[in-house]
């Protein structure tokens, strides 16, 4: 056991203060029968420096009756609860539950508060070294709940719950998209619902599915077993569905707010801001220097990766259906000033992107082509005069786009040189593989020294060996071996080594107020607010060149801040999963992703899309591989179902909570309690009728419940006047069968009614591969409770 400081608390208030001052480095101990075992076996990845003992608090282990309430101190021993005449007479189920806990030795030490807050008994969580190496499951911050496709005999039959603060695909997505939630709706066949969830984070799935690097895949739990879920491919099918039903997703607002908003820049960030602002009821005008909207998505990404008809479909929906106004071919700062735009609008958003070429300082740099300019010209005119021997400099997706475009334009030889080694390249492995498949020769670990020319015409590049790209702090700081040089012949060199932000459009006065030392716009990353009232900014203009998906997040966040400034609350609350998480038991076991079909090399062109979308059926099959990550272990507490059934109140050091609020709203009670907040007392109203606690377990003594039921019946003249049914050990939290209770009230408990009630009870069950038997056990314990009051 690791060393910790042990402090005996004199009061709950003192204990609470100690825990708050420790800032997460201390824990409270009640009975200690669970906590000390956790420490001894080193189950958790981190341990407290201090343990605050609550057993030392005087007069905290009482059981008494006050008016009509049974009042129990949180430090009351389970043995005393089980044997108390007051408990037996007013709430028999509580005495039975306390008596059912473990052995007499444990009951003599364990407390009511400790039983409510004890940790789970999932063997992946509790016994981390049993299979040869340490297991870090989802609940402990790991990648997966191993029970999903592993040993799950004793796990939930109702589904799982999300783990607070745990990494996963949603947290890896720069937009924060709730990927598991929309995947679940797809598995249910609800494409409309899936899209509505997606739109709360990102209004352009048909675009991002084709251009985003999808960092979410790197955090997919399926990688524990095989391939990640092909999230971009599923998203692409969802985006195609949205385009086919544009009127449903880009409907104009039902009411006009009377406010006017301007967006400068029609790229992904500006279009995102415009969508959410218009959705809130504002009049929105977008200004952009280009002929058509879309920004980098239209001009910087090749047709074969993102067809411009899809960009048109999205932008047309904003303009023709939602009513967003576009003012194109207008260069702000030249054709009109920012001040003029602000005078016509209540708020202004800057989402201007990064379109300028950075100066590298390489001799002969002026003889090269800027990668973004090259793509803009090809995307606009679908042709470009180039040499036969093309050299591309850069290692990102833009460089891959440039190299492939040059190849498809007819260049006989395309070489690509970059600083990074193969595994370090910013470009996605798929894009690198496609470039090589089409004959692009990649040379890793080379930096630019100088451009070679003959009579003012490019003839090659002299490069030097790059030995490292970043310094010990991870900052970009290339180091070279100056003695190791190589010459690459070429008659056309394209620099795809990055872009630069230009904020000169602000004008001298506003630029002085808003520009940072790096030449960016000074704005809060989260809210988009600048120092000047009414002006907001996001995306590349604030961060420097970055991913389109981060610009979309910035546009959405800024729109929320602008709505707040304009006195408009959020149009829709952020989606929250209702009920338990569910997954497809067969699909989750499939370890191979289905890749999108690709055109053969011989059929690839500048204009035809290389990859083909899934059919709806294929998208559904891939969505079934999503494990809907969370914790699928079950609540181990025997007392919690009884307290919920009895509608108990729990008094803490700060407030009074309903038992269901504390014990059945979040995965852990700690997620409901504030830092340092402690449960001091339990108050139970006297129930009318008869209550019981029934428990099924592997052995008749000691074991935790496999299934349990806290029940209460008030039956008058053979008719059910009130009934309460709360299951334990069947889900991560106790489950109250509200719909069964509602069905039973007003009925006589005959065999037909009991059978119907049992069928209702199994309605929401979603067993895992090896625990379907628990449904039968649940129905058995429910049957026992109902038959006890059967009238015939």
PDB file of C-alpha atoms in Angstrom, residues 34 44 167 177 282 293 332 346 356 403 459:
ATOM      1  CA  UNK A  34     -13.863  -0.981   0.287  1.00  0.00           C
ATOM      2  CA  UNK A  44      -6.376   2.886  -9.465  1.00  0.00           C
ATOM      3  CA  UNK A 167     -10.919  10.519 -23.563  1.00  0.00           C
ATOM      4  CA  UNK A 177     -19.162  16.100 -32.134  1.00  0.00           C
ATOM      5  CA  UNK A 282     -30.641  37.255 -37.336  1.00  0.00           C
ATOM      6  CA  UNK A 293     -18.427  30.940 -51.498  1.00  0.00           C
ATOM      7  CA  UNK A 332     -12.918  44.124 -47.629  1.00  0.00           C
ATOM      8  CA  UNK A 346     -24.806  44.923 -34.884  1.00  0.00           C
ATOM      9  CA  UNK A 356      -0.941  34.380 -48.228  1.00  0.00           C
ATOM     10  CA  UNK A 403       1.427  16.489 -56.099  1.00  0.00           C
ATOM     11  CA  UNK A 459      16.179  23.593 -63.154  1.00  0.00           C
TER      12      UNK A 459
END
